[in-house]
Coordinates of C-alpha atoms and ligand atoms in Angstrom, one line a residue:
M1 CA -8.2 7.6 3.7
C2 CA -9.9 7.0 7.0
G3 CA -10.8 3.6 8.3
I4 CA -14.3 2.2 8.8
I5 CA -15.5 -0.7 10.8
G6 CA -19.0 -1.9 11.5
Y7 CA -20.4 -4.8 13.5
I8 CA -23.8 -6.5 13.8
G9 CA -24.2 -9.7 15.9
S10 CA -24.9 -11.0 19.4
R11 CA -21.6 -9.9 21.1
D12 CA -20.8 -6.5 22.6
A13 CA -19.9 -4.3 19.6
T14 CA -17.6 -1.7 21.2
P15 CA -14.6 -3.8 22.1
I16 CA -14.7 -5.6 18.7
L17 CA -14.9 -2.2 16.9
L18 CA -12.0 -0.8 18.9
E19 CA -9.7 -3.8 18.3
S20 CA -10.5 -3.7 14.6
L21 CA -10.1 0.0 14.4
K22 CA -6.6 -0.2 15.7
K23 CA -5.7 -2.3 12.7
L24 CA -7.0 0.5 10.5
E25 CA -5.0 3.3 12.2
Y26 CA -2.6 3.3 9.3
R27 CA -5.4 4.9 7.2
G28 CA -5.4 8.0 9.4
Y29 CA -5.1 8.9 13.0
D30 CA -6.2 12.5 13.7
S31 CA -9.4 11.5 15.5
S32 CA -11.7 8.6 16.0
G33 CA -15.2 7.7 17.2
V34 CA -17.8 5.1 17.7
A35 CA -21.6 4.9 17.6
V36 CA -23.6 2.1 19.1
L37 CA -27.3 1.5 19.9
D38 CA -28.4 1.0 23.5
H39 CA -31.6 -1.0 24.4
H40 CA -34.1 1.9 24.4
P41 CA -32.9 2.2 21.6
H42 CA -30.8 5.4 21.5
L43 CA -27.7 6.2 19.5
I44 CA -24.7 6.6 21.8
V45 CA -21.8 8.4 20.2
R46 CA -18.3 8.9 21.5
K47 CA -15.6 10.8 19.6
S48 CA -12.1 12.1 20.4
K49 CA -9.4 14.1 18.7
G50 CA -6.1 12.3 18.3
K51 CA -5.1 8.7 18.2
I52 CA -7.4 5.8 19.0
K53 CA -5.9 5.5 22.5
N54 CA -7.7 8.9 23.3
L55 CA -11.0 7.3 22.3
E56 CA -10.2 4.3 24.5
E57 CA -9.5 6.7 27.4
L58 CA -12.8 8.5 26.8
L59 CA -14.7 5.2 26.8
C60 CA -13.2 4.4 30.2
T61 CA -14.4 7.7 31.7
K62 CA -17.7 7.7 29.6
P63 CA -18.5 4.0 28.9
V64 CA -21.1 3.0 26.4
P65 CA -23.7 0.3 27.1
F66 CA -23.6 -3.3 25.7
S67 CA -24.7 -3.2 22.1
N68 CA -25.1 -5.6 19.3
L69 CA -24.7 -3.0 16.6
G70 CA -22.2 -0.3 16.0
V71 CA -20.0 1.6 13.6
S72 CA -16.6 3.1 14.2
H73 CA -14.1 5.3 12.3
T74 CA -10.5 6.6 12.4
R75 CA -10.0 9.8 10.5
W76 CA -7.6 11.5 8.2
A77 CA -8.9 15.0 7.8
T78 CA -10.0 16.2 4.3
H79 CA -12.8 18.7 5.2
G80 CA -12.4 20.5 8.5
L81 CA -9.7 20.5 11.2
P82 CA -9.0 17.4 13.3
C83 CA -11.2 17.9 16.3
D84 CA -14.0 16.2 18.3
E85 CA -16.8 17.8 16.2
N86 CA -15.3 16.7 12.9
A87 CA -14.6 13.2 14.0
H88 CA -16.9 10.5 12.8
P89 CA -19.6 9.0 13.2
H90 CA -21.8 11.9 12.2
T91 CA -25.5 12.1 13.1
D92 CA -28.6 13.9 12.0
N93 CA -30.2 16.4 14.2
A94 CA -32.8 13.9 15.5
H95 CA -29.9 11.6 16.5
R96 CA -31.6 8.9 14.6
I97 CA -29.0 8.1 12.0
A98 CA -25.2 7.7 12.4
V99 CA -22.8 7.6 9.4
V100 CA -19.1 6.7 9.0
H101 CA -17.5 7.6 5.7
N102 CA -14.2 7.2 3.8
G103 CA -13.8 9.3 0.7
I104 CA -14.8 12.8 -0.4
I105 CA -18.3 14.0 -1.3
E106 CA -17.5 16.5 -4.1
N107 CA -20.9 18.1 -4.1
Y108 CA -21.2 18.5 -0.4
A109 CA -21.3 22.3 -0.4
Q110 CA -24.4 22.3 -2.7
L111 CA -26.1 19.6 -0.7
K112 CA -25.3 21.4 2.6
E113 CA -26.9 24.6 1.3
K114 CA -30.0 22.7 0.3
L115 CA -30.2 20.8 3.6
K116 CA -29.8 24.0 5.6
R117 CA -32.9 25.3 3.8
Q118 CA -34.6 22.2 5.1
D119 CA -33.7 23.2 8.6
C120 CA -30.8 20.9 9.1
H121 CA -28.4 22.3 11.6
F122 CA -24.7 21.4 10.9
V123 CA -22.3 21.0 13.8
S124 CA -19.1 20.1 11.8
Q125 CA -17.1 21.3 8.8
T126 CA -17.0 17.8 7.2
D127 CA -18.5 16.7 3.9
T128 CA -19.7 13.5 5.7
E129 CA -22.2 15.3 7.9
V130 CA -24.3 16.0 4.8
I131 CA -24.8 12.2 4.3
A132 CA -26.4 11.9 7.8
H133 CA -28.7 14.8 7.2
L134 CA -29.6 13.8 3.7
I135 CA -30.5 10.2 4.8
S136 CA -32.6 11.8 7.6
V137 CA -34.6 14.1 5.4
L138 CA -35.3 11.3 3.0
Y139 CA -36.2 8.9 5.8
K140 CA -39.9 7.9 5.9
G141 CA -39.5 4.9 8.2
D142 CA -37.5 2.7 5.8
L143 CA -33.7 3.1 6.2
K144 CA -32.9 1.1 3.1
T145 CA -35.0 3.3 0.8
A146 CA -33.6 6.5 2.4
V147 CA -30.0 5.3 1.8
Y148 CA -30.8 4.4 -1.8
K149 CA -32.2 7.9 -2.4
A150 CA -29.3 9.6 -0.6
I151 CA -26.5 7.8 -2.5
A152 CA -28.2 8.7 -5.8
Q153 CA -27.5 12.4 -4.9
L154 CA -23.9 12.0 -3.8
K155 CA -21.0 12.8 -6.1
G156 CA -17.4 11.8 -5.5
A157 CA -15.9 8.8 -3.7
F158 CA -17.4 7.1 -0.7
A159 CA -17.5 4.0 1.4
I160 CA -20.1 4.4 4.1
G161 CA -21.5 2.6 7.0
V162 CA -25.0 3.6 8.3
I163 CA -27.0 2.6 11.4
S164 CA -30.3 3.9 12.7
K165 CA -31.9 3.8 16.2
D166 CA -35.1 2.7 14.4
H167 CA -33.4 -0.4 12.9
P168 CA -31.5 -2.3 15.6
D169 CA -31.1 -5.2 13.2
L170 CA -29.7 -3.4 10.2
L171 CA -26.2 -2.3 9.2
V172 CA -26.1 -0.6 5.8
A173 CA -22.9 -0.3 3.6
A174 CA -22.3 1.3 0.2
R175 CA -19.3 2.2 -1.9
V176 CA -18.1 4.1 -4.9
G177 CA -14.4 4.6 -5.4
S178 CA -13.3 3.9 -1.8
P179 CA -12.7 0.3 -0.6
L180 CA -15.2 -1.6 1.6
I181 CA -15.4 -5.2 2.4
I182 CA -17.9 -7.4 4.3
G183 CA -16.7 -10.0 6.7
L184 CA -19.0 -13.0 7.2
G185 CA -19.0 -14.5 10.7
D186 CA -21.0 -17.0 12.6
K187 CA -24.3 -15.2 13.4
E188 CA -22.4 -11.9 13.1
N189 CA -21.2 -9.8 10.2
Y190 CA -18.8 -6.9 9.7
I191 CA -18.0 -4.1 7.3
A192 CA -14.4 -2.8 7.1
S193 CA -12.2 -0.7 5.0
D194 CA -9.6 -3.5 4.7
V195 CA -9.3 -7.2 5.3
P196 CA -6.7 -7.1 8.2
A197 CA -9.2 -5.3 10.4
I198 CA -11.3 -8.4 10.6
L199 CA -8.9 -11.2 9.8
D200 CA -8.7 -12.5 13.3
R201 CA -12.5 -12.8 13.4
T202 CA -13.3 -14.3 10.0
R203 CA -11.6 -15.2 6.7
R204 CA -14.8 -15.2 4.6
V205 CA -15.1 -11.9 2.9
I206 CA -17.1 -10.2 0.1
Y207 CA -15.3 -7.4 -1.7
L208 CA -18.1 -4.9 -2.3
K209 CA -17.9 -3.5 -5.8
D210 CA -18.3 0.1 -6.9
G211 CA -22.0 0.9 -7.2
Q212 CA -23.1 -1.7 -4.7
V213 CA -25.0 -1.4 -1.5
A214 CA -25.2 -4.1 1.2
F215 CA -27.8 -4.7 4.0
L216 CA -26.4 -6.7 6.9
S217 CA -28.2 -8.4 9.8
K218 CA -26.5 -10.8 12.1
D219 CA -27.7 -13.8 10.0
K220 CA -27.8 -12.4 6.5
V221 CA -26.0 -10.2 4.0
E222 CA -27.8 -9.0 0.9
V223 CA -26.0 -7.1 -1.9
F224 CA -27.8 -4.9 -4.5
T225 CA -26.7 -2.5 -7.2
F226 CA -27.5 1.2 -6.6
E227 CA -30.4 0.6 -9.1
G228 CA -31.8 -2.0 -6.7
K229 CA -30.9 -5.2 -8.6
K230 CA -30.0 -8.0 -6.3
V231 CA -26.6 -9.5 -6.9
T232 CA -25.0 -12.8 -5.8
P233 CA -21.7 -11.6 -4.4
K234 CA -18.6 -13.8 -4.7
I235 CA -17.4 -15.0 -1.3
D236 CA -13.6 -15.2 -1.0
T237 CA -11.8 -17.1 1.6
V238 CA -8.7 -15.1 2.6
S239 CA -5.7 -17.4 2.9
F240 CA -3.0 -15.0 3.9
S241 CA -2.3 -14.1 7.5
I242 CA -1.0 -10.8 8.8
G243 CA 2.2 -11.3 10.6
S244 CA 2.2 -10.0 14.1
A245 CA 3.1 -6.4 14.0
Q246 CA 5.4 -6.1 17.0
K247 CA 8.4 -3.8 17.4
D248 CA 10.6 -6.7 18.6
G249 CA 12.7 -4.5 20.9
Y250 CA 13.2 -1.6 18.4
D251 CA 12.1 1.8 19.5
H252 CA 10.0 2.3 16.4
F253 CA 8.4 0.3 13.6
M254 CA 10.4 2.3 11.1
L255 CA 13.7 1.3 12.7
K256 CA 12.6 -2.3 12.8
E257 CA 11.5 -2.2 9.2
I258 CA 14.8 -0.6 8.1
H259 CA 16.6 -3.6 9.8
E260 CA 14.2 -6.1 8.2
Q261 CA 15.5 -5.2 4.8
P262 CA 18.2 -7.9 4.5
Q263 CA 15.6 -10.6 5.4
V264 CA 13.0 -9.2 3.1
L265 CA 15.3 -9.2 0.1
S266 CA 16.9 -12.5 1.0
A267 CA 13.4 -14.1 1.2
M268 CA 12.4 -12.5 -2.1
L269 CA 15.5 -13.8 -3.8
K270 CA 15.1 -17.2 -2.4
Y271 CA 11.5 -17.3 -3.7
R272 CA 12.0 -15.5 -7.0
L273 CA 15.5 -16.6 -8.0
P274 CA 15.9 -20.2 -6.6
K275 CA 19.2 -21.5 -7.7
G276 CA 19.6 -18.5 -9.9
K277 CA 16.6 -19.4 -12.0
L278 CA 14.0 -16.6 -12.3
K279 CA 10.5 -17.3 -11.1
L280 CA 8.1 -14.4 -11.7
E281 CA 5.0 -16.1 -10.5
G282 CA 2.0 -13.8 -10.9
L283 CA 3.4 -11.9 -13.9
T284 CA 0.9 -13.7 -16.2
V285 CA 1.9 -11.7 -19.2
S286 CA 3.2 -14.0 -21.9
D287 CA 6.8 -13.8 -23.3
E288 CA 5.1 -13.1 -26.7
I289 CA 3.5 -9.9 -25.3
L290 CA 6.7 -9.0 -23.4
N291 CA 8.5 -9.2 -26.7
S292 CA 5.9 -7.2 -28.6
I293 CA 5.4 -4.2 -26.3
K294 CA 6.9 -1.0 -27.4
K295 CA 6.8 1.0 -24.2
I296 CA 6.4 0.6 -20.5
T297 CA 4.7 3.2 -18.4
I298 CA 5.1 3.1 -14.7
V299 CA 2.5 4.8 -12.5
A300 CA 2.9 5.2 -8.7
C301 CA 2.8 7.8 -5.9
G302 CA 5.4 9.0 -3.3
T303 CA 8.0 6.5 -2.4
A304 CA 6.6 4.0 -4.9
Y305 CA 7.0 6.6 -7.6
H306 CA 10.7 6.9 -6.7
A307 CA 11.0 3.2 -6.9
G308 CA 9.4 3.5 -10.4
L309 CA 12.0 6.1 -11.4
V310 CA 14.8 3.7 -10.5
G311 CA 12.8 1.1 -12.4
K312 CA 13.0 3.2 -15.5
Y313 CA 16.8 3.2 -15.3
I314 CA 16.9 -0.5 -14.7
I315 CA 14.5 -1.5 -17.5
E316 CA 16.1 0.9 -20.1
D317 CA 19.6 -0.3 -19.2
M318 CA 18.8 -4.0 -19.0
A319 CA 16.1 -4.5 -21.6
R320 CA 16.6 -1.4 -23.8
L321 CA 12.9 -0.8 -23.7
M322 CA 11.5 2.7 -23.6
T323 CA 10.1 3.4 -20.1
E324 CA 8.3 6.4 -18.8
V325 CA 7.3 7.1 -15.2
D326 CA 4.4 9.2 -14.1
T327 CA 2.9 10.1 -10.8
S328 CA -0.5 8.4 -10.8
S329 CA -2.3 11.7 -10.1
E330 CA -0.9 13.3 -13.2
F331 CA -1.2 10.3 -15.5
R332 CA -4.9 10.0 -14.8
Y333 CA -5.7 13.5 -15.9
R334 CA -3.2 14.1 -18.7
K335 CA -4.6 12.3 -21.8
P336 CA -1.8 9.7 -21.6
I337 CA -0.8 7.9 -24.8
V338 CA -1.4 4.3 -24.0
D339 CA -2.5 1.4 -26.2
K340 CA -2.2 -2.4 -26.4
N341 CA 1.5 -2.1 -27.1
T342 CA 2.0 -0.4 -23.7
L343 CA 2.6 -2.4 -20.6
I344 CA 1.6 -0.5 -17.5
I345 CA 3.4 -1.2 -14.2
A346 CA 1.6 0.1 -11.2
V347 CA 3.6 0.2 -8.0
S348 CA 2.0 0.4 -4.6
Q349 CA 2.8 -0.9 -1.2
S350 CA -0.8 -0.8 0.0
G351 CA -2.5 -1.5 -3.3
E352 CA -5.2 1.0 -2.2
T353 CA -3.8 4.3 -3.3
A354 CA -6.8 6.1 -5.0
D355 CA -4.8 7.8 -7.7
T356 CA -2.9 4.7 -8.7
L357 CA -6.1 2.7 -8.9
A358 CA -7.6 5.5 -11.0
A359 CA -4.5 5.5 -13.3
V360 CA -4.8 1.7 -13.7
R361 CA -8.5 1.9 -14.6
E362 CA -7.7 4.7 -17.2
A363 CA -4.9 2.6 -18.8
K364 CA -7.1 -0.5 -18.9
A365 CA -9.9 1.4 -20.5
Q366 CA -7.4 2.3 -23.3
G367 CA -6.4 -1.3 -23.9
A368 CA -3.2 -1.6 -22.0
K369 CA -2.2 -4.6 -19.9
V370 CA -1.4 -3.8 -16.3
V371 CA 1.0 -5.6 -14.0
S372 CA 1.2 -4.4 -10.5
I373 CA 4.1 -4.5 -8.0
C374 CA 2.3 -4.6 -4.7
N375 CA 2.9 -5.6 -1.1
V376 CA -0.6 -6.1 0.4
I377 CA -2.1 -9.4 -0.7
G378 CA -5.6 -9.2 -2.0
S379 CA -5.6 -5.4 -2.2
S380 CA -7.8 -3.6 -4.7
L381 CA -4.8 -3.0 -7.0
A382 CA -3.8 -6.6 -7.0
R383 CA -7.4 -7.6 -7.8
E384 CA -7.7 -5.1 -10.7
S385 CA -4.4 -5.8 -12.4
D386 CA -3.9 -8.4 -15.1
G387 CA -0.8 -9.7 -13.3
V388 CA 0.6 -9.0 -9.8
L389 CA 4.1 -9.4 -8.5
Y390 CA 3.8 -9.4 -4.8
T391 CA 6.9 -8.1 -2.9
H392 CA 6.0 -10.1 0.2
A393 CA 7.8 -7.6 2.4
G394 CA 5.4 -8.2 5.3
P395 CA 3.3 -5.6 7.0
E396 CA 4.8 -2.2 6.9
I397 CA 3.5 -0.2 9.9
G398 CA 5.8 2.8 9.9
V399 CA 4.2 5.5 7.8
A400 CA 7.5 6.3 6.2
S401 CA 8.1 3.5 3.7
T402 CA 11.4 1.7 3.9
K403 CA 11.4 -2.0 3.4
A404 CA 8.5 -1.8 0.8
Y405 CA 10.7 0.6 -1.2
T406 CA 13.8 -1.7 -1.4
A407 CA 11.5 -4.6 -2.1
Q408 CA 10.0 -2.7 -5.0
L409 CA 13.5 -1.9 -6.3
M410 CA 14.4 -5.6 -6.1
M411 CA 11.2 -6.5 -8.0
F412 CA 12.3 -4.0 -10.8
Y413 CA 15.7 -5.8 -11.0
L414 CA 14.0 -9.1 -11.3
L415 CA 11.6 -7.8 -13.9
G416 CA 14.6 -6.2 -15.7
L417 CA 16.2 -9.7 -15.8
K418 CA 13.1 -11.2 -17.2
L419 CA 12.7 -8.5 -19.9
A420 CA 16.4 -8.6 -20.8
H421 CA 16.3 -12.3 -21.1
T422 CA 13.0 -12.5 -23.1
R423 CA 14.0 -9.6 -25.4
H424 CA 17.6 -10.9 -25.8
A425 CA 18.9 -7.5 -24.7
V426 CA 21.9 -8.5 -22.7
T427 CA 24.5 -11.2 -23.0
P428 CA 24.1 -14.4 -20.9
A429 CA 27.4 -13.6 -19.1
R430 CA 26.0 -10.2 -17.9
L431 CA 22.7 -11.8 -16.9
K432 CA 24.7 -14.3 -14.8
R433 CA 26.8 -11.7 -13.2
L434 CA 23.7 -9.6 -12.3
V435 CA 22.0 -12.6 -10.7
K436 CA 25.1 -13.3 -8.7
D437 CA 25.5 -9.6 -7.6
L438 CA 21.8 -9.4 -6.7
Q439 CA 22.1 -12.5 -4.5
N440 CA 24.9 -10.9 -2.6
I441 CA 23.0 -7.7 -1.7
P442 CA 21.3 -9.0 1.5
Y443 CA 24.8 -9.9 2.9
L444 CA 26.0 -6.4 2.1
Y445 CA 23.0 -4.9 3.9
K446 CA 24.0 -6.6 7.1
G447 CA 27.4 -4.9 7.1
L448 CA 25.9 -1.5 6.1
L449 CA 23.4 -1.6 8.9
K450 CA 26.3 -2.1 11.4
K451 CA 27.4 1.4 10.6
R452 CA 24.2 2.8 12.3
S453 CA 26.0 4.3 15.3
M454 CA 28.3 6.2 13.0
I455 CA 25.3 7.4 11.0
L456 CA 23.5 8.3 14.2
K457 CA 26.4 10.6 15.2
I458 CA 26.4 12.3 11.7
A459 CA 22.6 12.7 11.8
E460 CA 22.6 14.2 15.3
A461 CA 25.5 16.6 14.3
N462 CA 23.4 17.9 11.4
S463 CA 19.9 17.8 13.0
H464 CA 19.9 21.5 13.7
F465 CA 19.9 22.5 10.0
G466 CA 16.7 24.1 8.9
C467 CA 16.9 23.0 5.2
F468 CA 18.4 20.0 3.4
L469 CA 19.2 19.4 -0.2
Y470 CA 19.8 15.9 -1.6
L471 CA 21.7 15.5 -4.8
G472 CA 22.3 12.5 -7.0
R473 CA 22.9 11.8 -10.6
N474 CA 21.8 9.1 -13.0
I475 CA 20.3 6.1 -11.3
N476 CA 20.8 7.7 -7.9
Y477 CA 18.9 10.8 -8.8
P478 CA 15.7 9.0 -7.5
T479 CA 17.7 8.0 -4.4
A480 CA 18.2 11.7 -3.7
L481 CA 14.4 12.3 -4.1
E482 CA 13.6 9.4 -1.8
G483 CA 16.2 10.5 0.8
A484 CA 14.6 14.0 0.8
L485 CA 11.1 12.6 1.1
K486 CA 12.1 10.5 4.0
L487 CA 13.6 13.4 5.9
K488 CA 10.7 15.8 5.3
E489 CA 7.9 13.4 6.2
I490 CA 9.2 12.4 9.6
S491 CA 11.4 15.3 10.7
Y492 CA 9.3 18.1 9.1
I493 CA 12.5 19.8 7.9
P494 CA 12.2 21.3 4.4
A495 CA 14.2 19.0 2.1
E496 CA 14.5 18.9 -1.7
G497 CA 16.0 16.2 -3.9
Y498 CA 17.6 17.3 -7.2
A499 CA 19.4 15.9 -10.1
A500 CA 22.9 17.3 -9.2
G501 CA 23.3 18.7 -12.7
E502 CA 20.2 20.8 -12.1
M503 CA 21.8 22.6 -9.2
K504 CA 23.2 25.4 -11.2
H505 CA 19.8 26.1 -12.7
G506 CA 18.3 27.4 -9.5
P507 CA 18.8 25.4 -6.3
I508 CA 22.4 26.6 -5.8
A509 CA 20.9 29.9 -4.7
L510 CA 19.8 28.1 -1.5
I511 CA 23.3 27.2 -0.5
D512 CA 25.0 28.9 2.4
E513 CA 26.5 27.8 5.8
Y514 CA 23.0 27.1 7.1
R515 CA 22.3 24.3 4.6
A516 CA 23.1 20.6 4.7
V517 CA 23.6 18.9 1.4
V518 CA 23.5 15.2 1.1
C519 CA 25.4 14.1 -2.0
V520 CA 25.2 10.5 -3.4
A521 CA 28.7 10.5 -4.8
L522 CA 29.5 6.8 -5.6
Q523 CA 32.2 5.5 -7.9
S524 CA 30.5 5.5 -11.3
H525 CA 30.7 7.1 -14.7
V526 CA 29.3 10.3 -13.1
Y527 CA 31.6 10.4 -10.1
E528 CA 33.8 13.3 -11.3
K529 CA 30.7 15.3 -12.1
M530 CA 29.4 14.8 -8.6
I531 CA 32.8 15.9 -7.2
S532 CA 32.5 19.1 -9.2
N533 CA 29.0 19.7 -7.7
I534 CA 30.4 19.1 -4.2
Q535 CA 33.1 21.7 -4.9
E536 CA 30.5 24.2 -5.9
I537 CA 28.6 23.6 -2.7
R538 CA 31.8 23.9 -0.6
A539 CA 32.7 27.1 -2.4
R540 CA 29.3 28.5 -1.0
K541 CA 29.9 27.2 2.5
G542 CA 27.3 24.4 2.3
N543 CA 27.8 21.4 4.7
V544 CA 28.3 18.3 2.7
I545 CA 27.4 14.7 3.8
A546 CA 28.6 12.4 1.1
I547 CA 27.4 8.8 0.5
A548 CA 30.5 7.3 -1.1
T549 CA 31.9 4.0 -2.2
E550 CA 34.0 2.0 0.3
G551 CA 37.7 2.5 -0.5
D552 CA 37.2 6.0 -2.0
K553 CA 40.1 7.9 -0.4
E554 CA 39.5 11.1 -2.3
I555 CA 36.0 12.0 -1.1
A556 CA 37.1 12.8 2.4
H557 CA 38.9 15.9 1.0
H558 CA 35.7 17.2 -0.4
A559 CA 33.0 16.4 2.2
H560 CA 32.5 17.2 5.8
Y561 CA 31.1 13.8 6.5
V562 CA 31.4 10.5 4.6
I563 CA 29.2 7.4 4.9
D564 CA 30.5 4.7 2.7
I565 CA 28.6 1.8 1.2
P566 CA 30.0 -1.4 -0.4
A567 CA 31.2 -1.3 -4.0
V568 CA 28.7 -2.9 -6.4
E569 CA 27.9 -2.5 -10.1
E570 CA 26.5 1.0 -10.6
L571 CA 23.2 -0.3 -11.7
L572 CA 22.6 -1.9 -8.3
T573 CA 23.7 1.0 -6.1
P574 CA 20.2 2.4 -5.4
L575 CA 19.6 -0.7 -3.3
L576 CA 22.4 0.2 -1.0
A577 CA 22.6 4.0 -1.2
I578 CA 19.1 4.5 0.3
I579 CA 20.0 2.7 3.6
P580 CA 22.1 5.5 5.1
L581 CA 19.5 8.1 3.9
Q582 CA 16.7 6.2 5.7
L583 CA 18.8 6.1 8.8
I584 CA 19.7 9.8 8.6
A585 CA 16.0 10.7 8.4
Y586 CA 15.1 8.4 11.2
Y587 CA 17.8 9.6 13.6
I588 CA 17.1 13.3 12.9
A589 CA 13.4 12.8 13.5
V590 CA 14.1 11.0 16.8
K591 CA 16.5 13.7 17.9
R592 CA 13.8 16.3 17.2
G593 CA 11.3 14.3 19.3
N594 CA 8.9 13.6 16.5
D595 CA 6.3 10.7 16.3
V596 CA 8.4 8.7 13.8
D597 CA 5.9 6.0 13.1
Q598 CA 2.8 8.3 12.8
P599 CA 4.1 11.6 11.5
R600 CA 1.7 14.5 11.5
N601 CA -0.8 15.0 8.6
L602 CA 0.1 11.7 7.0
A603 CA -1.6 8.3 6.6
K604 CA -0.2 5.0 5.5
S605 CA -2.7 4.4 2.8
V606 CA -4.0 7.3 0.7
T607 CA -7.4 6.3 -0.4
V608 CA -8.6 9.8 -1.5
E609 CA -7.5 11.9 -4.4
Ligands
F6R701 C1 6.4 7.8 1.9 C2 5.2 7.0 1.6 C3 4.2 7.5 0.6 C4 3.7 6.3 -0.2 C5 2.6 6.7 -1.2 C6 2.1 5.6 -2.0 O1 7.2 7.2 2.9 O2 5.0 6.0 2.2 O3 4.8 8.4 -0.2 O4 4.8 5.7 -0.9 O5 1.6 7.3 -0.4 O6 1.6 4.6 -1.2 P1 1.4 3.1 -1.8 O7 2.8 2.6 -2.1 O8 0.7 2.4 -0.8 O9 0.6 3.3 -3.1

């Protein structure tokens, strides 16, 4: 994680760096810093614990001089507590070299010991500081050579930006495993972790590849391999724009994004199902291949993994095609069985999640085709996949994913329709009905969101509980997992999601009058089973909040609170059942006074293992 930005040109670097850094805050926000050169030249560094606004305040009280060169960083701690000392940029003891870094240096402990023996004095607990010292001890007047020699000794993942007081006309960048792009301006150039950081300054970008190093001056960008071979990089012109990320009167981005879901799904359906005709532009996998594949493996992390779990139910139901789901971090290390008859579907909002990218590379190396379901246009995942199905949900700023999740679900339904049709797995009549029902979902959302004041009351009445369980069955088992994840990440209340049938195998021991249990108990072929599970909870004094189907008269006899959602075919219920769970998590977190959009310890994009 962490966000990097660097500038070289003729304008004052600091305001440019800060503006761009704010667009990278989704990558981490526990501390930030900036290093620029003054005219002596000296390296001037300012760092501050906490959000970027703290750095801005520091720069007001301790301003830095006008400078044409600088690097800046927003951190998500991996090695060492979030504090001023551990914030980037890091420098060597002579204060000659400043480094910003995204990634993890796996051999930092060995390097640190070696550097200490060479009289390097460390001031932080970070892995990054070794890079600054290493470049410094290898420096003999030529920064480029010193960086080459240093990166040859680094193991792990890194994207780095390096400046030196001896080289006021040089910004160095290098990457392995962590994203880094170069923005080409008019007599000025940039490095950044991500395109949106520089999009309002330039649209011409170079996506630096693993094993490449770049030397930037204000007029020139040169790219080499780590072995020193010059390469001619491809220059892309970014055509997408980042919508303005405003709260539009909502208290938080998360609440705004929850309310955007009807528009997001409606726009998706308009684009992907015009007049009921499926248009999966970007899929690029031929019908012949879709017919011949024997298995689908879905890889993803966190909320996207939960979308993948729902995807399994959808694909197996609609297309009768064996589908497995794995968290990317497990898949990449477990000797997965994948071959040319396997279709990999990688799901990711950001398209930059390190484990998902690694899983995709592993699968491709074994001959599988990869299609990604991705929100961020031009992201690493989109570029590395054979096909990409963009969800076009717009920028998701709240760290807790909401609209990206329902857009991922919708994409699975659309993909399910495609596979079912191609593989002749369902009757035309059922396909037609599913299309019609899907098209109705955005209208149902609008009604559901109108129940927010009732959901607010229920959330507030239950916000004192110190532990929550979420139970669901069948296709709403993943809904329970996702509801629990939402609650724990923004309210910090321990919450677990379970398949309701598993309750008797352990979790029931948790139930007493101090627990709240959210049960997804919709009219379905497992309804009676859910009711029995609710009875078991009530018998142990647990407090039950039921998500039920509109018109269900019986459920009120079993649950303390009922939130009902419109009746739809069971297969489509995850699209609706998650909405009250998102709102419950949101209102409980607000009631507890938490920072809903930037919860502690998290970052929007997880670019480290
Ligand atoms: C939870 C959440 C995370 C992400 C996960 C994967 O609300 O946002 O669990 O879903 O880090 O991120 P992407 O989808 O960007 O790969």
